[in-house]
Short mmCIF file of C-alpha atoms and ligand atoms in Angstrom, two decimals:
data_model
loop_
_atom_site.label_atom_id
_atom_site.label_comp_id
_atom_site.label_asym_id
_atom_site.label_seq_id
_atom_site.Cartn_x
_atom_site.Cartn_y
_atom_site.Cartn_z
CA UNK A 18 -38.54 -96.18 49.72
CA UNK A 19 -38.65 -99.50 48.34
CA UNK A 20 -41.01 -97.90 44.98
CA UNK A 21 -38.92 -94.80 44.93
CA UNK A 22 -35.35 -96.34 44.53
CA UNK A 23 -36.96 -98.45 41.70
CA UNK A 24 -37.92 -95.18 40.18
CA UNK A 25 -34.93 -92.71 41.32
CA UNK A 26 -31.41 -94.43 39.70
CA UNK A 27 -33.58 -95.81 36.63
CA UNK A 28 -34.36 -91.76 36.04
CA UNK A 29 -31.32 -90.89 37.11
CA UNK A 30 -29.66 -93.23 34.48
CA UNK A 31 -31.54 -91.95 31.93
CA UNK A 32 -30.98 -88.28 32.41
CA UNK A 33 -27.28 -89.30 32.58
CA UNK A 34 -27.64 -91.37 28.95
CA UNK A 35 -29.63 -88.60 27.64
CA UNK A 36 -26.91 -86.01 28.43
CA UNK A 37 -24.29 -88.48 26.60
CA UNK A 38 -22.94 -89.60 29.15
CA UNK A 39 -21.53 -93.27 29.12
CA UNK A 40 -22.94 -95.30 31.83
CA UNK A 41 -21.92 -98.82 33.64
CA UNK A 42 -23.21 -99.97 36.46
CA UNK A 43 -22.25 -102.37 39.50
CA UNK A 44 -25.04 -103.80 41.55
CA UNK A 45 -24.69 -105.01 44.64
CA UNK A 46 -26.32 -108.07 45.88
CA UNK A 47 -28.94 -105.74 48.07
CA UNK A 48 -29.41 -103.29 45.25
CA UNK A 49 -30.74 -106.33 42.88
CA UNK A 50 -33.76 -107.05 45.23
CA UNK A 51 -34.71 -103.49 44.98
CA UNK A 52 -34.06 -102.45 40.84
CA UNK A 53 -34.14 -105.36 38.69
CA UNK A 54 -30.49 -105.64 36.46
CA UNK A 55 -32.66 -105.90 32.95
CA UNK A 56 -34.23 -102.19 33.58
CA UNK A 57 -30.47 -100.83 34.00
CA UNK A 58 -29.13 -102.83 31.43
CA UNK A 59 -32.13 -101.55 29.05
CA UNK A 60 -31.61 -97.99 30.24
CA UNK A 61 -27.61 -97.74 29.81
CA UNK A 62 -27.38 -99.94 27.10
CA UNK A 63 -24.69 -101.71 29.12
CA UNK A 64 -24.25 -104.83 31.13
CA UNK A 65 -25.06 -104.30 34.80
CA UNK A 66 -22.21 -106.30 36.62
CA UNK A 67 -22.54 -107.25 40.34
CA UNK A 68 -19.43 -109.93 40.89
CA UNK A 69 -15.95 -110.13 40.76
CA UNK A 70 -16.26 -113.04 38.36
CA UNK A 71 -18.71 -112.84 36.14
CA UNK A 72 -20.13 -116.40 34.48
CA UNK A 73 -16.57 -117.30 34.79
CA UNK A 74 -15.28 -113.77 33.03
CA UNK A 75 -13.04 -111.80 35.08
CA UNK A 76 -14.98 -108.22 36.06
CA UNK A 77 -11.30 -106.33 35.79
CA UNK A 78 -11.73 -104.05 38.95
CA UNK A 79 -8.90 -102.12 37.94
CA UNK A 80 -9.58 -100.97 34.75
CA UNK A 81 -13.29 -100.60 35.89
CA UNK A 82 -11.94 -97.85 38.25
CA UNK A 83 -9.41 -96.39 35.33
CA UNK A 84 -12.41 -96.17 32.87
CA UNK A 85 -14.69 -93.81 34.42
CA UNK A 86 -14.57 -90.13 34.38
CA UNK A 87 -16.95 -89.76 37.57
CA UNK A 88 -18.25 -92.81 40.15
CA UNK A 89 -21.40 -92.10 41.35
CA UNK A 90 -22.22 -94.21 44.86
CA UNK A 91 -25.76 -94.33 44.97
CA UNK A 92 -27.95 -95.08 46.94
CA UNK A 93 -24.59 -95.32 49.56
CA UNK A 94 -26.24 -97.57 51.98
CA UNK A 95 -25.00 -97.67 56.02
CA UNK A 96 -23.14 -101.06 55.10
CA UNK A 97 -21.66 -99.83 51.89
CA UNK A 98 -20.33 -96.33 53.77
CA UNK A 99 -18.89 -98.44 57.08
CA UNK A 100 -16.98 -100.62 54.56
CA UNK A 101 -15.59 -97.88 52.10
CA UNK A 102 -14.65 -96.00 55.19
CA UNK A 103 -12.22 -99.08 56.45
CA UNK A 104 -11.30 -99.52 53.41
CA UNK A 105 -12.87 -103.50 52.94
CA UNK A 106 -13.14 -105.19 49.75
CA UNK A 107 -15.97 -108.14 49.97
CA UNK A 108 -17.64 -107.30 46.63
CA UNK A 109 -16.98 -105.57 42.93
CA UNK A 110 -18.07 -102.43 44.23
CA UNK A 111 -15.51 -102.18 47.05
CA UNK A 112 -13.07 -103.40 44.67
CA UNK A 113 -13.73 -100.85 42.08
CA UNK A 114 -14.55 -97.76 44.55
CA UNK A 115 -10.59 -98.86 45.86
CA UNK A 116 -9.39 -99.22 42.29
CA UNK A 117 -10.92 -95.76 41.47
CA UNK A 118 -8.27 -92.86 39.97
CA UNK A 119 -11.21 -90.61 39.01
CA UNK A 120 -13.62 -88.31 41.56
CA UNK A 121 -16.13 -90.29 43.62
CA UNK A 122 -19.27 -88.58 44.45
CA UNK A 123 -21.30 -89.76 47.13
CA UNK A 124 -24.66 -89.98 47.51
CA UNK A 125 -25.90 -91.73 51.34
CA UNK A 126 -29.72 -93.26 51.98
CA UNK A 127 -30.23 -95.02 54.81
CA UNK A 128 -33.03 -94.76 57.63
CA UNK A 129 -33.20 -91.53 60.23
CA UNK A 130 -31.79 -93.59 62.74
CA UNK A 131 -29.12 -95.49 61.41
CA UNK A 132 -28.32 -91.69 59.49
CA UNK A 133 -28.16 -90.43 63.48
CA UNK A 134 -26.02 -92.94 64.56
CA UNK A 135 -22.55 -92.08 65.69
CA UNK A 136 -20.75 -94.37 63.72
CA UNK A 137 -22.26 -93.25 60.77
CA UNK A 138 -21.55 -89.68 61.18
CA UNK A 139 -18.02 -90.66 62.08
CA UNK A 140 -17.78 -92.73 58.52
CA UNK A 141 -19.26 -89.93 56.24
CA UNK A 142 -16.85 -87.41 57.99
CA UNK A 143 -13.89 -90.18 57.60
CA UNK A 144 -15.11 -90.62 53.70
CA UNK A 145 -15.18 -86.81 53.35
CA UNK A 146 -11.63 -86.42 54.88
CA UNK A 147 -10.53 -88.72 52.10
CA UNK A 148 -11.54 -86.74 49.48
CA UNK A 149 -14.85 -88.41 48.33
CA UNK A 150 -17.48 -85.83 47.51
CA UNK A 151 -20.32 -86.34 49.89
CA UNK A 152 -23.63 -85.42 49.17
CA UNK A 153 -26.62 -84.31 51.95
CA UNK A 154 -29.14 -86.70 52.33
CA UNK A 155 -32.33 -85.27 52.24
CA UNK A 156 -35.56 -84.95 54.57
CA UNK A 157 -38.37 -87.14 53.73
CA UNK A 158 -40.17 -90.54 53.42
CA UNK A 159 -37.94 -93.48 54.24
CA UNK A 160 -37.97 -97.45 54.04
CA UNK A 161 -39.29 -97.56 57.34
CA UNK A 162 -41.90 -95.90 56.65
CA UNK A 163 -41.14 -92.97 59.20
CA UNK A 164 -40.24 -89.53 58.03
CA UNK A 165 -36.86 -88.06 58.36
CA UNK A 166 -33.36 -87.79 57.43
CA UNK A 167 -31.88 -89.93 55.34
CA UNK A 168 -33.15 -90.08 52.51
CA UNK A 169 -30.99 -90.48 49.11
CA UNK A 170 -31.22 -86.60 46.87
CA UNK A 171 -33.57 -86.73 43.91
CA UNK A 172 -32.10 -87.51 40.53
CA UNK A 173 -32.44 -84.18 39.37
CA UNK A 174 -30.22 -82.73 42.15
CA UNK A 175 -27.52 -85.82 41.65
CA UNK A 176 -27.83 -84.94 38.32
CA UNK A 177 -27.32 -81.34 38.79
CA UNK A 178 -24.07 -82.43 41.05
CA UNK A 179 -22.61 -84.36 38.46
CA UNK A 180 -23.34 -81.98 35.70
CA UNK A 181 -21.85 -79.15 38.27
CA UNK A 182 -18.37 -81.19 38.37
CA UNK A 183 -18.17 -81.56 34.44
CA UNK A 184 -18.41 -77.76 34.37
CA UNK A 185 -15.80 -76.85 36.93
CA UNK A 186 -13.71 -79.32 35.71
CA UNK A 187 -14.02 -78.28 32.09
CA UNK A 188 -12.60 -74.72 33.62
CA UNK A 189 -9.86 -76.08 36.08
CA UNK A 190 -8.72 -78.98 34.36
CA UNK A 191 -4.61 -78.04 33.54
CA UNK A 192 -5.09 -74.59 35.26
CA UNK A 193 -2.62 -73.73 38.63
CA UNK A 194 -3.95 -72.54 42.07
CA UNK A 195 -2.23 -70.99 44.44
CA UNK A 196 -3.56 -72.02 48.03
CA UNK A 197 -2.38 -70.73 51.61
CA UNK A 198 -3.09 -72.88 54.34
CA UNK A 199 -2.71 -73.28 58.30
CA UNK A 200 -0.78 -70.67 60.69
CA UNK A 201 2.67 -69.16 60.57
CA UNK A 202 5.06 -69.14 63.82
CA UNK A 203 7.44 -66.69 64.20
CA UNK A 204 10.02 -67.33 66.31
CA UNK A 205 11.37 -66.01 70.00
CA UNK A 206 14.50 -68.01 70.71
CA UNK A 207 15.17 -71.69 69.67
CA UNK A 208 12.16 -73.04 71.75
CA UNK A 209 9.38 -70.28 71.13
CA UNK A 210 7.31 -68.78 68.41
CA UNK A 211 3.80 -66.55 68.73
CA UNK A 212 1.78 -68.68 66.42
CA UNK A 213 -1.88 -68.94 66.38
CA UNK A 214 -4.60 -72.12 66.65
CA UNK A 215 -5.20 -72.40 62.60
CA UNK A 216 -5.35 -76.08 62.14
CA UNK A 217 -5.19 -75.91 58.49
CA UNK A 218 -8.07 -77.68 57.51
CA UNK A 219 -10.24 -74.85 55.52
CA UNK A 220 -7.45 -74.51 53.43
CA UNK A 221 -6.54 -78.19 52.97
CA UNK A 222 -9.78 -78.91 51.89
CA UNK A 223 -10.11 -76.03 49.10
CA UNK A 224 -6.95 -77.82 48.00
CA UNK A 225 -8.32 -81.07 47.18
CA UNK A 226 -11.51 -79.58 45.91
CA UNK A 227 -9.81 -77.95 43.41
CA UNK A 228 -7.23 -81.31 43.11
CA UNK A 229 -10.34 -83.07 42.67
CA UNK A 230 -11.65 -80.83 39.83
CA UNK A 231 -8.49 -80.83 37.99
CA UNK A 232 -6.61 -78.00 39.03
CA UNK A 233 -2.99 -78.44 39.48
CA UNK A 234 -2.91 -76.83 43.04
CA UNK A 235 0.40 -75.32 44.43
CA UNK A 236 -0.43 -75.74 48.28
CA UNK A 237 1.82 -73.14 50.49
CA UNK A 238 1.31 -74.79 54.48
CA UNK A 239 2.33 -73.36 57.19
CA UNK A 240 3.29 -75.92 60.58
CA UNK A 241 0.40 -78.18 60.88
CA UNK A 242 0.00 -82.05 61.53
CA UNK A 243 -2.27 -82.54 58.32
CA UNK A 244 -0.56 -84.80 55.53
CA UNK A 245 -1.89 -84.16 52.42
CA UNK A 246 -1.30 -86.56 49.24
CA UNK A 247 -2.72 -86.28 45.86
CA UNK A 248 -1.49 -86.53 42.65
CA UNK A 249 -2.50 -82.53 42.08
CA UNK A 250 -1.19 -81.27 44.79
CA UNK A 251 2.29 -80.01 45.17
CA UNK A 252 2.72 -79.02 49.10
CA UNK A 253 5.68 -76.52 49.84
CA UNK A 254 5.67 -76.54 53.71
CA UNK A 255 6.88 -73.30 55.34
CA UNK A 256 6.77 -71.95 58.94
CA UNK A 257 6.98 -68.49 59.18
CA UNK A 258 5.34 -65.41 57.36
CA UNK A 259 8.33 -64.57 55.58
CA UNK A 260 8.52 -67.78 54.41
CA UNK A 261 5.40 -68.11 53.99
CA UNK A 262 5.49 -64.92 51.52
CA UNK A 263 8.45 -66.09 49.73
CA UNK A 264 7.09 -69.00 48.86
CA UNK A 265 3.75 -67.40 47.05
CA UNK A 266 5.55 -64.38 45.27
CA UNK A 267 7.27 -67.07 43.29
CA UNK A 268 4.37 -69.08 42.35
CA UNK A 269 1.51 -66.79 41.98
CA UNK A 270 2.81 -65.40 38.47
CA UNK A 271 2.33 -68.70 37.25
CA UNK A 272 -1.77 -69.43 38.65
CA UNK A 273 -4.74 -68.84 37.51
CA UNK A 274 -6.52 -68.66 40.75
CA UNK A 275 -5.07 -68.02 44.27
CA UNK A 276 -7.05 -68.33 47.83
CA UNK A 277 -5.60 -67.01 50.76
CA UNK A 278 -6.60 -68.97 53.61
CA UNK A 279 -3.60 -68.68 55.53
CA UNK A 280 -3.70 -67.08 59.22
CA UNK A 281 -0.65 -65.34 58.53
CA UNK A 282 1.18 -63.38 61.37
CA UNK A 283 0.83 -59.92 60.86
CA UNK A 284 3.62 -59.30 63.87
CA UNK A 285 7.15 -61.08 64.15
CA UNK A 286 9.79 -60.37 66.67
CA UNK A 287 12.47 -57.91 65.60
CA UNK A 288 15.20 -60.55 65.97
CA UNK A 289 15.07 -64.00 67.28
CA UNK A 290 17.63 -65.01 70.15
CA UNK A 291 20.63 -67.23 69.13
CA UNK A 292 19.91 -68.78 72.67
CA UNK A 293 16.82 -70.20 74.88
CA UNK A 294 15.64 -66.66 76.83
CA UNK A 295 16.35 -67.03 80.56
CA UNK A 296 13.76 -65.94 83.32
CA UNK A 297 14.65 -62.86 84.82
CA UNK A 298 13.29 -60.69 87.46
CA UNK A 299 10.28 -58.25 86.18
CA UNK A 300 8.43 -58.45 82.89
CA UNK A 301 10.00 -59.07 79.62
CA UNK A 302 9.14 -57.43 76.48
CA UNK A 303 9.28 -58.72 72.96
CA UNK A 304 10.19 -55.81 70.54
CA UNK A 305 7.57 -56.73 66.80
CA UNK A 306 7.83 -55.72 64.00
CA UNK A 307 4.53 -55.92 60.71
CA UNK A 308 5.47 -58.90 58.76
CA UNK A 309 4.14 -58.60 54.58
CA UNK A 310 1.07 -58.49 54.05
CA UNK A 311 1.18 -61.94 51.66
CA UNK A 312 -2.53 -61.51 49.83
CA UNK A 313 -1.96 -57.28 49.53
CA UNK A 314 1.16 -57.86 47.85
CA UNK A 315 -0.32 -60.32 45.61
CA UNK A 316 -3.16 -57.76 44.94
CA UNK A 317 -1.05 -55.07 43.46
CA UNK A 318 0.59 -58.54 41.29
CA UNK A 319 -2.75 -59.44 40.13
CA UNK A 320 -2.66 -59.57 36.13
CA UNK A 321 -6.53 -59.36 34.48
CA UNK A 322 -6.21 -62.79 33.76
CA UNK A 323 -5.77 -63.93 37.46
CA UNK A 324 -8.76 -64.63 40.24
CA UNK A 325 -7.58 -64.04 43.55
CA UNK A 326 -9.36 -64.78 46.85
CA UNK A 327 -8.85 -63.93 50.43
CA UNK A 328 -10.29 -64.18 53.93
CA UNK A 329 -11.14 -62.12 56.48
CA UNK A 330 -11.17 -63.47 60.38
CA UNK A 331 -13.40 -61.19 62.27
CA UNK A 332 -14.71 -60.88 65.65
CA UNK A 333 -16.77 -57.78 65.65
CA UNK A 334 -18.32 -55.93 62.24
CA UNK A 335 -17.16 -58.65 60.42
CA UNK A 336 -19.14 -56.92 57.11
CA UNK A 337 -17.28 -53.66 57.20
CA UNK A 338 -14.21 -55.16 57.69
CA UNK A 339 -14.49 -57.89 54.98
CA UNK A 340 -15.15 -55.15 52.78
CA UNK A 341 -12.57 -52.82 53.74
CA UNK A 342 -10.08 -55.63 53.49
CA UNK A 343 -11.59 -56.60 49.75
CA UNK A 344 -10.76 -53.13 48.58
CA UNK A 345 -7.61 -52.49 49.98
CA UNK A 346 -5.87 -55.58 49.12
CA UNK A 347 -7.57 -55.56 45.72
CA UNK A 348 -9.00 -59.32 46.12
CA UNK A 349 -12.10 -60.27 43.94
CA UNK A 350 -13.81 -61.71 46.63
CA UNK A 351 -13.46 -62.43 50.59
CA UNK A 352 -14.25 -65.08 52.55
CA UNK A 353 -15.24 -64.06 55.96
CA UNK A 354 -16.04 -65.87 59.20
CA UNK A 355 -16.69 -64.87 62.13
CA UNK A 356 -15.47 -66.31 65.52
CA UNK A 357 -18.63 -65.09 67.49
CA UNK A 358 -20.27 -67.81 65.11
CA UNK A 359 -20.29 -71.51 67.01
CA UNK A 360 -18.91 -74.44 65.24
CA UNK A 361 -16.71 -71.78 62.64
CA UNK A 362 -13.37 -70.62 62.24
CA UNK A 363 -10.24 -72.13 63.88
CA UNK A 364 -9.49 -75.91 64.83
CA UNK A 365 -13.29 -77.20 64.55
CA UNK A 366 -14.49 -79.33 61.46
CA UNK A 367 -17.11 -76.98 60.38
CA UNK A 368 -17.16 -73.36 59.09
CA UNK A 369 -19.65 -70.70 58.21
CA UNK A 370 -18.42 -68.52 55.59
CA UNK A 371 -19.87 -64.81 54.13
CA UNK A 372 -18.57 -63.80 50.80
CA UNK A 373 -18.43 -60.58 49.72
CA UNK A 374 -17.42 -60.22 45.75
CA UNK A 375 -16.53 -57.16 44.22
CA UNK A 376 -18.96 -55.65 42.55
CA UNK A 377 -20.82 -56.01 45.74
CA UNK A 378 -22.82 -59.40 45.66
CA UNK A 379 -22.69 -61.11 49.67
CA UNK A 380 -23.96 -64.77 50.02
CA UNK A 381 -24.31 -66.08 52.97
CA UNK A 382 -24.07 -69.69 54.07
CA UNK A 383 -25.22 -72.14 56.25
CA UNK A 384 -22.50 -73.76 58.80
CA UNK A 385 -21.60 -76.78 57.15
CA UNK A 386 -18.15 -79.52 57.19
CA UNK A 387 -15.27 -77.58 55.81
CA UNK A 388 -15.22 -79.67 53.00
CA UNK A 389 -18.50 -78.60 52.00
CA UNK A 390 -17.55 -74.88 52.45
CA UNK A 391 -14.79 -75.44 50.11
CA UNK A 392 -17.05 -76.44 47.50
CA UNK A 393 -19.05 -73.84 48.01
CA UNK A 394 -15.91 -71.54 47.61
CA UNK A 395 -14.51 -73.11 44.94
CA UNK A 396 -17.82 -72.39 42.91
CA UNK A 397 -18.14 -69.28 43.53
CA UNK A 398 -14.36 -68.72 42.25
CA UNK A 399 -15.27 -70.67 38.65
CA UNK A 400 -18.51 -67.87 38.38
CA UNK A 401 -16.67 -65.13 39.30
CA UNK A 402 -13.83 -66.73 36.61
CA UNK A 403 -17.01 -67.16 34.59
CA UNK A 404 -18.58 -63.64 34.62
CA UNK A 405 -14.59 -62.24 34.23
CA UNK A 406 -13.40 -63.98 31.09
CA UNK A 407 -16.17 -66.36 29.84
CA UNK A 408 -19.85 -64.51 29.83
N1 CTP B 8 -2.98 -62.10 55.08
C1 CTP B 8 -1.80 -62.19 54.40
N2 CTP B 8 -0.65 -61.75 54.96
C2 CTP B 8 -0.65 -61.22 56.20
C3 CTP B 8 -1.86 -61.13 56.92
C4 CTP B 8 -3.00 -61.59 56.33
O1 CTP B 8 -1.79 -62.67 53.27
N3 CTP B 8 0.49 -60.81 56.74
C5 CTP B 8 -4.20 -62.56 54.40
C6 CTP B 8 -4.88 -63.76 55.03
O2 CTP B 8 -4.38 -64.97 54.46
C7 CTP B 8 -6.33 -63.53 54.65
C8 CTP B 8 -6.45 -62.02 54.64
O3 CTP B 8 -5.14 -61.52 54.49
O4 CTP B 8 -6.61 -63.99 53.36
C9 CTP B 8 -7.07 -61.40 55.88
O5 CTP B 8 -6.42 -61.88 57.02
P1 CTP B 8 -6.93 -61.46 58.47
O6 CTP B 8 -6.01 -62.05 59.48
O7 CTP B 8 -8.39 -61.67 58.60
O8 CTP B 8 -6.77 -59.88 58.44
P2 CTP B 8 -5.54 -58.91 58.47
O9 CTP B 8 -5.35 -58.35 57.12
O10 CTP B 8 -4.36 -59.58 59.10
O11 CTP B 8 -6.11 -57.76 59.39
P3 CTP B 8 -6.57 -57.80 60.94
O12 CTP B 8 -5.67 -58.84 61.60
O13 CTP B 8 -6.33 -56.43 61.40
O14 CTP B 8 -8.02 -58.19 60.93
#
């Protein structure tokens, strides 16, 4: 490991200079006893800066973390992670990663064990949560000597990652999304409502992906505990279905792109009591009636220049009825999962998506952290935006 992270970020660096890109670099004390500071500096034509102060010059964390575009952590060592996670400041690189306005992509190496560990998995899901765009490590050769996980991605594949992000970000950058999130509850009497066990969390994290690329993302969430802050995200936070629909007929002529992640109620009583229902003898019955159907509406609104995305919640031929519900709610594509799948769907951190495009095309994916489904979503959005208006 110690030969190949001599070789990796000085190739790295120099696939990012040759591209044009405008690279600086912050060493930590560690990462000098594995790269030597001269071969950066040589490579990126800049000075490779490692403290907070500098030969008595002041390294100005803050504009450091204005300056970039992108901040690439790599190698992300265990150490590095546990601190960022906690948010701790020891060295410029804390300082700057804190300071940061722009995206932060991630990229972790550490030995299979340490990888393994608990507390590790606990900070890369923590460091995901926040918004940080974590990369896999890979399978392979490590430090130790062993073979396993751990081990940082080649340069070409951070260099694909990066050069992935310019791309989207070229296309979202000042455009509006439309996102649905979480359940809706529709309400009984002043104490009940027939809700449903979204938690919100699919859709919360295709909103900051697309915050993170640029987008300026209108977030419509139904009654969930999540708080969501970023500077591109406007939440409007509604509870029922009506609401819920309300809320997107007004802003959808205005996006670009809408997904529909929303478990929206497709039942709501016919009137809610003024008063708390009392017990009675025998069986009580709840009269429903079929709320809007928020994403078929929105079909028949769809202009040509508009991408719009749903879902489709299955439990049993989950293709047939993505399909059906692609076509008759006139979506371009739809996301399906499937609740017979462990680990997806509902109120669990990881999903396992299908989609199912228009003109036929399914991919499939792996289960994965929702945060890594929503980047795979989001990218399949920008080349179906792609093949619409661009190719
Ligand atoms: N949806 C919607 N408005 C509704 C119901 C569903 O916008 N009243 C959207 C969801 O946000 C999702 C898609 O429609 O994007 C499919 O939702 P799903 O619950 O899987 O299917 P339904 O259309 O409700 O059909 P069914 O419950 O019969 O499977």
């Amino acid at each position: 490991m110690v030969v190949l992270l001599r070789f990796k970020i000085p190739i790295l660096v120099r696939m990012l200079i040759r591209s044009g890109a405008v690279v600086k670099i912050i060493m930590t004390p560690a990462a000098r006893s594995f790269v030597s500071p001269l071969v950066l500096e040589t490579l990126s034509k800049n000075k490779v800066l490692h403290s907070i102060s500098e030969e008595s010059e002041w390294a100005n964390h803050v504009m450091l973390g204005r300056w970039a575009d992108l901040f690439l952590l790599a190698p992300a060592s265990c150490n590095t992670l546990a601190k960022l996670a906690h948010g701790h400041c020891d060295n410029l690189l804390l300082a700057v990663l804190l300071s940061a306005v722009c995206p932060v992509v991630i990229a972790p190496a550490m030995d299979e064990d340490m990888w393994h560990h608990a507390t590790t998995q606990k900070n890369l899901k923590t460091l995901a949560e926040i918004g940080y765009q974590m990369m896999e490590a890979e399978y392979g050769e490590l430090a130790s000597g062993l073979s396993g996980m751990g081990r940082m991605p080649e340069p070409e594949t951070i260099f694909q990652t990066l050069s992935a992000h310019f791309k989207e970000k070229e296309i979202l950058s000042g455009k509006k999304a439309l996102v649905t999130a979480g359940p809706t509850y529709e309400n009984i009497d002043p104490v009940r409502f027939i809700g449903n066990y979204s938690s919100g969390k699919m859709g919360v994290a295709i909103a900051k992906r697309l915050a993170h690329l640029g987008a300026k993302v209108e977030l419509v969430l139904g009654p969930v505990q999540l708080e969501v802050s970023h500077p591109n995200i406007r939440v409007t936070k509604v509870r029922s279905a009506e609401q819920m629909f309300d809320a997107c007929i007004n802003i959808f002529p205005e996006c670009e792109f809408a997904i529909m992640s929303a478990a929206v109620a497709d039942y709501t009583p016919e009137s809610v009591a003024n008063e708390k229902i009392k017990k009675q003898e025998g069986s009580l019955q709840i009269q429903l009636k079929k709320t809007k159907d928020i994403l078929k509406h929105l079909g028949t609104l769809k202009s040509p220049q508009q991408v719009l995305i749903g879902f489709a919640l299955e439990s049993k031929d989950e293709k047939a009825y993505a399909i059906r519900k692609l076509n008759e709610k006139n979506a371009d594509a739809i996301v399906m999962n499937s609740i017979r799948t462990p680990g997806a769907g509902f109120a669990v951190d990881t999903n396992q998506v299908t989609i199912f495009e228009k003109d036929g095309v399914e991919t499939a994916y792996e289960l994965k952290p929702k945060e890594e489904v929503a980047q795979d979503i989001v990218e399949k959005m920008l080349t179906i935006y792609r093949q619409k208006f661009i190719e």
